[in-house]
XYZ file of C-alpha atoms in Angstrom:
532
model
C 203.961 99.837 -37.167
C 206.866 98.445 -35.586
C 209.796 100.652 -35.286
C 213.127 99.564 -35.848
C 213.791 100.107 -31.545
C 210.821 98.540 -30.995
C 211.978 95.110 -32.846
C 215.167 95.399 -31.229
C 213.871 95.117 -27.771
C 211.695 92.352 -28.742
C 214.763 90.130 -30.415
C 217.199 91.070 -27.286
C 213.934 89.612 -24.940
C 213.891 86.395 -26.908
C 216.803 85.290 -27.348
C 217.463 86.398 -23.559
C 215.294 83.650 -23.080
C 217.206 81.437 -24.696
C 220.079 81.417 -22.214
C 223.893 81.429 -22.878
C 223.812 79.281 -25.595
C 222.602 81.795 -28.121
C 225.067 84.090 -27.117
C 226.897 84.853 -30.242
C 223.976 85.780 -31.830
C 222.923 89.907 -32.429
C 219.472 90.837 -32.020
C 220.281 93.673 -33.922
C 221.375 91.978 -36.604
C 218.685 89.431 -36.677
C 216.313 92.694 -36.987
C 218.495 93.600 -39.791
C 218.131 90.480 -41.967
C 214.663 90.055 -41.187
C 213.866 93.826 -43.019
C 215.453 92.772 -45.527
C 213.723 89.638 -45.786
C 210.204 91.041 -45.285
C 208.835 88.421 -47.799
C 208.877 85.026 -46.454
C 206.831 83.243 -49.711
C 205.352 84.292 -52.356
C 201.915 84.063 -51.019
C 202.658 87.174 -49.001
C 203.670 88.915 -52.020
C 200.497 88.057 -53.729
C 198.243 88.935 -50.936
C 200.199 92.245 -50.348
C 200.164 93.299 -53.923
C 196.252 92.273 -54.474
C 195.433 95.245 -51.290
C 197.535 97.446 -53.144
C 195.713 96.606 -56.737
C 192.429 96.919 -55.329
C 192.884 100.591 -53.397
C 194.543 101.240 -56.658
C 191.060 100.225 -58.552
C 189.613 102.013 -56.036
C 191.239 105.301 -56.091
C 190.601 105.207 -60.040
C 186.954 104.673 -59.723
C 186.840 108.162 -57.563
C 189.288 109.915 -60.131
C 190.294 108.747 -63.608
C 193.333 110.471 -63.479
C 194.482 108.194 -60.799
C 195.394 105.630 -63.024
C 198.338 103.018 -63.197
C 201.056 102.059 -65.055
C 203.941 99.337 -65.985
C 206.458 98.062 -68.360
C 206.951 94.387 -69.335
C 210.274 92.957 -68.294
C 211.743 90.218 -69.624
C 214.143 89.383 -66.612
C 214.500 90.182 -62.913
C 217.345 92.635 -63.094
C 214.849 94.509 -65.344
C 212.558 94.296 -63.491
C 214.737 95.490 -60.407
C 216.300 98.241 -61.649
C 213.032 99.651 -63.532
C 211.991 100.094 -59.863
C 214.937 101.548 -58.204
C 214.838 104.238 -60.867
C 211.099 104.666 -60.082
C 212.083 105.250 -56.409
C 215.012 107.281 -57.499
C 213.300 109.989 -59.891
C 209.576 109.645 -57.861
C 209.945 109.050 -54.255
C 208.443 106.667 -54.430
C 206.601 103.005 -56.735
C 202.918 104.443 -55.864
C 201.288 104.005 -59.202
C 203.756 101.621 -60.690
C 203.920 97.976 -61.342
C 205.361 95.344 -63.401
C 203.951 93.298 -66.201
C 204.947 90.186 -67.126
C 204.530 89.476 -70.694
C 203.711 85.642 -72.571
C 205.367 87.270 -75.769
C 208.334 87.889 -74.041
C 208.770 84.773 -71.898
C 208.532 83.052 -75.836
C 210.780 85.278 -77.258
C 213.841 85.383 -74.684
C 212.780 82.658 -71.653
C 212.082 79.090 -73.292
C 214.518 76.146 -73.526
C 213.243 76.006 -77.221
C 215.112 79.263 -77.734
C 213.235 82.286 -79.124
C 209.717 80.911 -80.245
C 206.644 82.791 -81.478
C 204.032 83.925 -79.330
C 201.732 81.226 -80.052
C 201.821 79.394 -76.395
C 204.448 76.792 -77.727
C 207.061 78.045 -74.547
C 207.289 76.032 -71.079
C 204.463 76.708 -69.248
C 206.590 76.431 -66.198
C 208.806 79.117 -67.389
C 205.800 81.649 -66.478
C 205.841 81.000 -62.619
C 209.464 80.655 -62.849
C 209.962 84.512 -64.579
C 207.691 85.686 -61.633
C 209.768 84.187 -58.983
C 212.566 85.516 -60.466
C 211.487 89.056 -60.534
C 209.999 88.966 -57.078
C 213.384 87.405 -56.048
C 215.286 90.765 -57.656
C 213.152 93.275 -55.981
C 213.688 91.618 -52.866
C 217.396 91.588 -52.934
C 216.832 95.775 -54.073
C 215.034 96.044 -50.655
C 217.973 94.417 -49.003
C 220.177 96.576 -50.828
C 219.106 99.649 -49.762
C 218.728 98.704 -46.670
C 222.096 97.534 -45.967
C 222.940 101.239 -47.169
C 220.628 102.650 -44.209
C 222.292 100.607 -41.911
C 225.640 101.542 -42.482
C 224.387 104.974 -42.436
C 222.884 104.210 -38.736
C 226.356 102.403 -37.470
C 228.304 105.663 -39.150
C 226.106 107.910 -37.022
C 226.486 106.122 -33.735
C 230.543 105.958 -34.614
C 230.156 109.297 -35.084
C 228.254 109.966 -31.893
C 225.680 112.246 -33.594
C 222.323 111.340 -32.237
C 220.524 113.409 -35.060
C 221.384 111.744 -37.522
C 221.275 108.380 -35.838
C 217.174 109.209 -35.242
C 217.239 110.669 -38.901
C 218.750 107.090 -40.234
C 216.236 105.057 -37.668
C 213.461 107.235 -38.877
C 214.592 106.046 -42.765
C 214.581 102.826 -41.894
C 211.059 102.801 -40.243
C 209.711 104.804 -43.204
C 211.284 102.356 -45.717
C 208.677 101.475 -48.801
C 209.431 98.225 -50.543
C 210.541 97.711 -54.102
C 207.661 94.931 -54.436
C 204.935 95.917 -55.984
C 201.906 94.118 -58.270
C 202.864 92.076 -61.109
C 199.964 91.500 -63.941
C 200.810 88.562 -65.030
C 200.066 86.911 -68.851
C 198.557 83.245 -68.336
C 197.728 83.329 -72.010
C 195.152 81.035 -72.964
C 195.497 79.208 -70.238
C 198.071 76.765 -71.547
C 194.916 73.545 -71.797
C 191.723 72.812 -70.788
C 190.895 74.732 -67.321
C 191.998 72.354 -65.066
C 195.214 73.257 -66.698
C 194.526 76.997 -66.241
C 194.107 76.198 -62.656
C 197.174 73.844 -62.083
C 199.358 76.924 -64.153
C 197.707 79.685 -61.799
C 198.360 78.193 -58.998
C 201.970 78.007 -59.837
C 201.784 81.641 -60.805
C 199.988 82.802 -57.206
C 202.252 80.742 -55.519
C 205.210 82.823 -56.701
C 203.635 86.039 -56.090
C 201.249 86.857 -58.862
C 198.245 89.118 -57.490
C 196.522 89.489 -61.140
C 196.530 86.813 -63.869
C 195.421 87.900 -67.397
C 193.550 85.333 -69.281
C 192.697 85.688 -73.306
C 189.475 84.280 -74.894
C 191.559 82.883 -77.906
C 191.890 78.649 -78.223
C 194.445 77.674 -76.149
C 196.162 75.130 -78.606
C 196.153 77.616 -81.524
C 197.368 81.170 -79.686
C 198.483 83.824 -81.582
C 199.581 87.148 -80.270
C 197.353 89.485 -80.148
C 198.327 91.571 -82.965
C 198.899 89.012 -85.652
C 196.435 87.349 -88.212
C 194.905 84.078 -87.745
C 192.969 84.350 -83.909
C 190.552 81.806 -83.088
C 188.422 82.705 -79.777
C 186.495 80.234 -77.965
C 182.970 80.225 -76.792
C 181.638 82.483 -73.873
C 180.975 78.765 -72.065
C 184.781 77.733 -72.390
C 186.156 80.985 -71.487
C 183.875 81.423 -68.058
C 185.144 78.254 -66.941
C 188.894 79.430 -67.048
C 188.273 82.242 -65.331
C 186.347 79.869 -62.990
C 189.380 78.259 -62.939
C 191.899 81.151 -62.006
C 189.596 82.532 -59.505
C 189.266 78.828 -57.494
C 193.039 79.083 -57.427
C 193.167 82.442 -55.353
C 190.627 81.315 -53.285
C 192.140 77.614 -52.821
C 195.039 79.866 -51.896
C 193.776 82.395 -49.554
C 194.193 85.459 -51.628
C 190.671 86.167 -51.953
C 190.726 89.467 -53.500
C 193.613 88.268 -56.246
C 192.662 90.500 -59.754
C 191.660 88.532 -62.691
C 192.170 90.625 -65.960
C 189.864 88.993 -69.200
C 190.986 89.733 -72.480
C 189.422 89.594 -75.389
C 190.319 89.385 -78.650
C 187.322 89.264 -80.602
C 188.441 92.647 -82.566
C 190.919 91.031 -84.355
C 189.753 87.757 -84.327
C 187.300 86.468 -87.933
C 187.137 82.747 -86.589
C 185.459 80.438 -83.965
C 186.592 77.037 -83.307
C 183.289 75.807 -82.435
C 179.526 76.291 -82.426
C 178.076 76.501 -78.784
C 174.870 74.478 -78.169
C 172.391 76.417 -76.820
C 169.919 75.838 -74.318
C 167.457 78.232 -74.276
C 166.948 80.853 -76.085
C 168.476 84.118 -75.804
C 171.404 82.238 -73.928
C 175.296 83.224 -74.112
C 175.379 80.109 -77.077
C 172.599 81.668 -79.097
C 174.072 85.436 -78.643
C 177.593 84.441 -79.891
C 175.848 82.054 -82.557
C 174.164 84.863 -83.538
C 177.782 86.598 -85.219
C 178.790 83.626 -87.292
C 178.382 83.681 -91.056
C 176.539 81.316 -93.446
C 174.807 80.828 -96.313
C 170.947 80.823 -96.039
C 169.430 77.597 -96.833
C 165.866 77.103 -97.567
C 165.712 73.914 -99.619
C 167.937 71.394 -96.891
C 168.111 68.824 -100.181
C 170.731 71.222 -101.385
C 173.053 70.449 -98.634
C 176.129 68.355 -99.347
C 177.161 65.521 -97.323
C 178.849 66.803 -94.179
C 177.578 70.176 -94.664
C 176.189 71.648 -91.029
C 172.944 74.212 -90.472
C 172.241 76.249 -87.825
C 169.424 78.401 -86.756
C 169.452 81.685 -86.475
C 166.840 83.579 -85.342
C 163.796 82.635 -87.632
C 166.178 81.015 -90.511
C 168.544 78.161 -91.251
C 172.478 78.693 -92.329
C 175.243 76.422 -93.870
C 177.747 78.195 -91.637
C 180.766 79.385 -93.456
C 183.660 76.857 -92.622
C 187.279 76.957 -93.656
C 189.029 73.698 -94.765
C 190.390 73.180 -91.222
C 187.000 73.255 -90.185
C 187.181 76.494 -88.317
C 183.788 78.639 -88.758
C 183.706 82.553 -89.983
C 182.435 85.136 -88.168
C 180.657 87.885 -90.146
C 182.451 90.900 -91.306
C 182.285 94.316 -89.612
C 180.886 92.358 -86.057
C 183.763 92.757 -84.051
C 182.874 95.316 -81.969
C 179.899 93.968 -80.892
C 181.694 90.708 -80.082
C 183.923 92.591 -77.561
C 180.866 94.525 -76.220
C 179.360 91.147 -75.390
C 182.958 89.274 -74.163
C 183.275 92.274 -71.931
C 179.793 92.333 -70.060
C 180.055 88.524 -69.773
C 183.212 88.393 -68.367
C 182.702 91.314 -65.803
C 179.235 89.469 -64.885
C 180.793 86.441 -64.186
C 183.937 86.973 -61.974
C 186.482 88.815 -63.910
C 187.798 92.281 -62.655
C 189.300 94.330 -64.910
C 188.836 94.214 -69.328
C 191.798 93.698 -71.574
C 190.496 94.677 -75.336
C 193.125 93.693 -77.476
C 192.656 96.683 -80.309
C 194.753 97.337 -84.288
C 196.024 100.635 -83.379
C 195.958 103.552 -80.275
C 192.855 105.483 -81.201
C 191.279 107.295 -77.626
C 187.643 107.092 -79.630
C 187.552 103.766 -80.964
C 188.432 102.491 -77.116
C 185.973 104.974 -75.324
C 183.012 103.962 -78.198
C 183.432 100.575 -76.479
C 183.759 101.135 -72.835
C 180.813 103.425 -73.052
C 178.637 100.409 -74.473
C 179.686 98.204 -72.442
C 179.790 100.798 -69.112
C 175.838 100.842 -69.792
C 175.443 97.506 -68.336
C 178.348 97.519 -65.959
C 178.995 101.471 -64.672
C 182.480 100.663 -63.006
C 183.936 98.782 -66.019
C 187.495 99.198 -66.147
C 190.342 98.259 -68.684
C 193.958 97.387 -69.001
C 195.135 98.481 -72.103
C 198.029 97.394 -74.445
C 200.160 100.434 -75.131
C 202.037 98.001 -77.965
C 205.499 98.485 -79.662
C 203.436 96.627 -82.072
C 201.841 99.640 -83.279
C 203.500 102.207 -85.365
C 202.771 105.118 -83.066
C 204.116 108.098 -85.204
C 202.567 106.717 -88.014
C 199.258 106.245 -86.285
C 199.109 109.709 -84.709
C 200.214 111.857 -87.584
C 197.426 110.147 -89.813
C 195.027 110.883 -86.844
C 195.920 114.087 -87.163
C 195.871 114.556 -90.701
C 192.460 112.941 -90.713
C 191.180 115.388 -88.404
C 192.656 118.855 -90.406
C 191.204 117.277 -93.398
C 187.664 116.640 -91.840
C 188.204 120.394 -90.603
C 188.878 121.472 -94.115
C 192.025 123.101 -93.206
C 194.945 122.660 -96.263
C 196.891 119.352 -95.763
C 198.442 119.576 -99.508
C 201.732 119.865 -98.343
C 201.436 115.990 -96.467
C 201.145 112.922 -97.975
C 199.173 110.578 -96.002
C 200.712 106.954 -96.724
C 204.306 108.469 -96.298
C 203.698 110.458 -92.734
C 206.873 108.273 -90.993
C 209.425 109.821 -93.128
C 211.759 111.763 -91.523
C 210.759 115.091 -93.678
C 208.154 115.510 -91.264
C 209.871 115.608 -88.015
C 209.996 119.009 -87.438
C 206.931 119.922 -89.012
C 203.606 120.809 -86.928
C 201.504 117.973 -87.771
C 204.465 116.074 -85.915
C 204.382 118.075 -83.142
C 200.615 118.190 -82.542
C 200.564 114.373 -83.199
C 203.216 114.123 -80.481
C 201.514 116.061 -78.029
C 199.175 113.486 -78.939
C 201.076 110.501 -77.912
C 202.375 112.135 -74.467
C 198.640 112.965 -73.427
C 197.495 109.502 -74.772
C 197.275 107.835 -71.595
C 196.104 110.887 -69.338
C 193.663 111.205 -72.285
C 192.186 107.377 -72.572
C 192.855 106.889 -69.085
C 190.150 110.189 -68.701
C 187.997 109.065 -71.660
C 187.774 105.454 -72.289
C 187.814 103.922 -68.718
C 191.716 102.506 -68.872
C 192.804 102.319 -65.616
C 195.997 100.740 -66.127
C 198.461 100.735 -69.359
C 201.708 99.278 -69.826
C 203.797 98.361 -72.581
C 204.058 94.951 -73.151
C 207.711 94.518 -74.492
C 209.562 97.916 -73.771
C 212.855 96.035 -72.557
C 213.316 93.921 -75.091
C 213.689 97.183 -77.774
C 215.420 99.148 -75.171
C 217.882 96.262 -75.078
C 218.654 95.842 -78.759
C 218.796 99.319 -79.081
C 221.440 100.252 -76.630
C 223.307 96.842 -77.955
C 223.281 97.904 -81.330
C 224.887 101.507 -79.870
C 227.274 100.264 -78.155
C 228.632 97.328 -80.602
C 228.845 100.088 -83.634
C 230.730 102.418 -81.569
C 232.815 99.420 -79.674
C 234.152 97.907 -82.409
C 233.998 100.932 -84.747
C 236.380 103.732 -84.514
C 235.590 104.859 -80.598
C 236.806 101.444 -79.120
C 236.363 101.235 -75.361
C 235.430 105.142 -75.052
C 232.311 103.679 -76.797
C 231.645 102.384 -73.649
C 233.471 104.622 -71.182
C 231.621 107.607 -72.747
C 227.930 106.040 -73.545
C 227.382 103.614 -71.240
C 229.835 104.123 -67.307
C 230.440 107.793 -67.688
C 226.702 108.226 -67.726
C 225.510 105.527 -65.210
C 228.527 108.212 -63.013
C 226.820 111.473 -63.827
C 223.136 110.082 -63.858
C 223.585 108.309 -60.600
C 222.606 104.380 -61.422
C 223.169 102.269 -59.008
C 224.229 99.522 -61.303
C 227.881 101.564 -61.865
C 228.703 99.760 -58.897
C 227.813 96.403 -59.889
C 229.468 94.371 -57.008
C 226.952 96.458 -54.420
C 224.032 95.728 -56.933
C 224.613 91.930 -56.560
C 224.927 91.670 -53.277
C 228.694 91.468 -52.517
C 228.251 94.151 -49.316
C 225.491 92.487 -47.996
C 227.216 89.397 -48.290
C 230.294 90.824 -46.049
C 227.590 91.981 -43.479
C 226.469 88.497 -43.117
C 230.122 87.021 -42.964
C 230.654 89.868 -39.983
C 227.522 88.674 -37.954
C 228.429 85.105 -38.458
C 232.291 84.738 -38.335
C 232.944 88.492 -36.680
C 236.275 89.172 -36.831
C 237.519 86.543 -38.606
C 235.304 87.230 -41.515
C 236.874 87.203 -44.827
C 234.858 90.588 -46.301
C 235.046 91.864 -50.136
C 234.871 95.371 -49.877
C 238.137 96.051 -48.845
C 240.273 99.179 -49.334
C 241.613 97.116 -52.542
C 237.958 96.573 -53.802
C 238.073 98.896 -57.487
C 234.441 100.039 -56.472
C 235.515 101.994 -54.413
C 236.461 104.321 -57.077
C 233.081 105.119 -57.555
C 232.434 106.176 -54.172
């Protein structure tokens, strides 16, 4: 590693090479800017975040507790300050990363204005968010360094060599705010060559792992409402194709393709695979669809369709769209099957896209499917979509029941009401909830779980707060009291919101390029310093 002394002498050498010319320019201060500029394109962001996903993978398949986590975020300063708290309460982002959800971008990033999750947003506004939040956590970097520096130049004003090596020693030991990004592709926005043009895009501003769902690309719907249409195994192997020829086109060779599938959920097909031979992928997912079994073909109608299956013909069971059923109770299976294709055939890591948070259901899955591939590993989709108190106090009342103990005093269908907040089938089914991911994580092969839209509830929420206080009865100790007075005694960095965006670092730069004569900000008439 390069120390920060160590890039100091090699700046002073160059641009002593450079003779009198380059004069007015500090080495010191071209080591400065150049820390906090450690990411020159996004392509070193990808390729730095893919080493850190895959010893991440790795670490999990040597101990499932080791697993990974993130929140979606909907905009860079999200995204930014959801990692300066992580570095403020844990030392440190080990562990931690970002996820980028399609739902979102729909919902709060298209020109359209908010849109349904149904891939109708600008596909450019995917690469765009991604830039955008890599651009954020940059600037936090630069941030806190510019804080270490002035901690450095206090020390040497000071003439305490202590803590000048103390403040060197911080800067040389300084860990990035940058870390991986999963990153929702959706369908794939097209045919593959679109998926590939759309990755590319995404790569190129910093992605390390694209998620990719098996649904039809032109009729997307999010993952937990009605109406999914998946594609056949064919179509969906050549998007992946498609993602992974864009990390290689790009040099980031070991980039992290996540394949979801949401064959759970999903009771249609678009279209019946031809098969080849038999026993192929066509004939397997053939095999699921549901028909009527003909055996006199002179009762077909014109425009009626057959297919084989196994040793009988079908009329396959078509909708007036002409979309084709699967049959009932197979979804399982289908994800079994998704899942061992898609691992066989380039993805990474799983995505099963499931109706509610249930540790068994998940690990009855992964266990099939961890009989053909041992190291099969998922990301899983803690959703606000799910009613989680609901969910868990019904597990739990399920389970006392099936133990016979005496549940008489619950009702089942009306567990959310707030009657039962303090009783104990609330607090075991909370316990519940805090172990879930320690639990699945241990049990069902989930190596990495986020929460897809966290940010955009957290934001309503603490609007909603502060609007019926603001304009209620409290007026602006609505917001002195709920919203600056705690950023004060809770430490955020954002109380001083001319620092967050940049204003200091932008007076350093004035200093190393006008010096004296700069024109600085932070003044002693600057009001942030009352926050000092």
């Amino acid at each position: 590693m390069m120390t920060y002394t160590n890039q100091m002498t090699q700046a002073s050498n160059f641009l002593a090479q450079q003779g009198d010319t380059w004069r007015a320019i500090n080495p010191e201060y071209v080591v400065r800017m150049r820390l906090q500029n450690r990411f020159k394109t996004g392509l070193d962001i990808a390729q730095y975040t893919a080493d850190i996903m895959r010893r991440d993978m790795a670490k999990y398949d040597q101990d499932a507790a080791q697993y990974t986590q993130s929140l979606g975020c909907w905009h860079g300063f999200i995204g930014q300050q959801k990692m300066i708290s992580v570095k403020k309460h844990f030392g440190s982002t080990k562990g931690r990363y970002l996820y980028l959800s399609g739902w979102m971008v729909a919902a709060m990033r298209s020109e359209f204005g908010p849109l349904p999750d149904q891939s109708m947003h600008e596909k450019t506004s995917v690469p765009a968010l991604i830039e955008e939040l890599y651009t954020f956590l940059k600037q936090a970097d630069a941030r806190e360094l510019n804080h270490l520096f002035k901690e450095l130049d206090a020390a040497r004003d000071e003439g305490d060599q202590v803590k000048e090596r103390a403040a060197q020693k911080r800067i040389d030991d300084f860990e990035t705010h940058v870390v991986p990004i999963i990153a929702d592709i959706d369908a794939g926005f097209g045919n593959e060559e679109a998926t590939y043009l759309l990755a590319k895009k995404m790569i190129e501003a910093g992605a390390c792992c694209i998620q990719i769902e098996n649904q039809v690309s032109d009729a997307k719907q999010c993952g937990h409402q009605d109406g999914k249409v998946t594609v056949p195994h064919e179509d969906f192997l050549a998007k992946i194709n498609a993602v992974r020829y864009a990390f290689m086109e790009l040099g980031i060779e070991n980039g992290i393709i996540v394949a979801r599938t949401d064959s759970l959920g999903a009771g249609l097909t678009q279209k019946i695979p031809v098969s080849q031979y038999p026993g192929d992928l066509a004939e397997q997912y053939n095999a699921y669809i549901d028909g009527e079994e003909v055996t006199d073909v002179s009762s077909l109608d014109s425009g009626d369709m057959v297919l084989r299956q196994g040793d009988k013909l079908i009329k396959p069971t078509r909708l007036a769209n002409g979309l084709v059923k699967f049959k009932a109770n197979t979804g399982e299976d289908r994800v079994v099957l998704d899942c061992i294709t898609s691992l066989q055939n380039g993805a990474d890591l799983l995505w099963i896209e499931t109706e509610k948070p249930h540790v068994q259901q998940i690990a009855g899955m992964v266990n099939r499917i961890r009989e053909v591939v041992p190291n099969a590993k998922l990301v899983y989709n803690n959703s606000p979509s799910f009613n989680w108190t609901l969910n868990f106090r019904q597990q739990v009342f399920d389970a006392w029941q099936q133990e016979g103990r005496d549940v008489s005093e619950y009702h089942r269908e009306n567990l959310m009401s707030q009657q039962y907040d303090g009783s104990e089938l609330a607090q075991v089914a909370d316990e519940k909830i805090r172990s879930f991911q320690r639990d699945a994580s241990q049990q069902a092969g989930i190596f990495h779980h986020l929460i897809t839209l966290p940010t955009y509830h957290t934001a309503a929420l603490s609007t909603d707060n502060l609007a019926k206080d603001y304009f209620g009865d409290l007026g602006m100790l609505a917001y002195v009291a709920g919203v600056q007075r705690q950023e004060i005694r809770q430490s955020l960095a954002s109380v001083k919101h001319q620092d967050m965006s940049g204003s200091n670092i932008g007076d350093d730069h004035k200093e190393y390029f006008s010096g004296n004569q700069a024109l600085k900000a932070s003044g002693e008439n600057n009001t942030m310093n009352q926050f000092s």
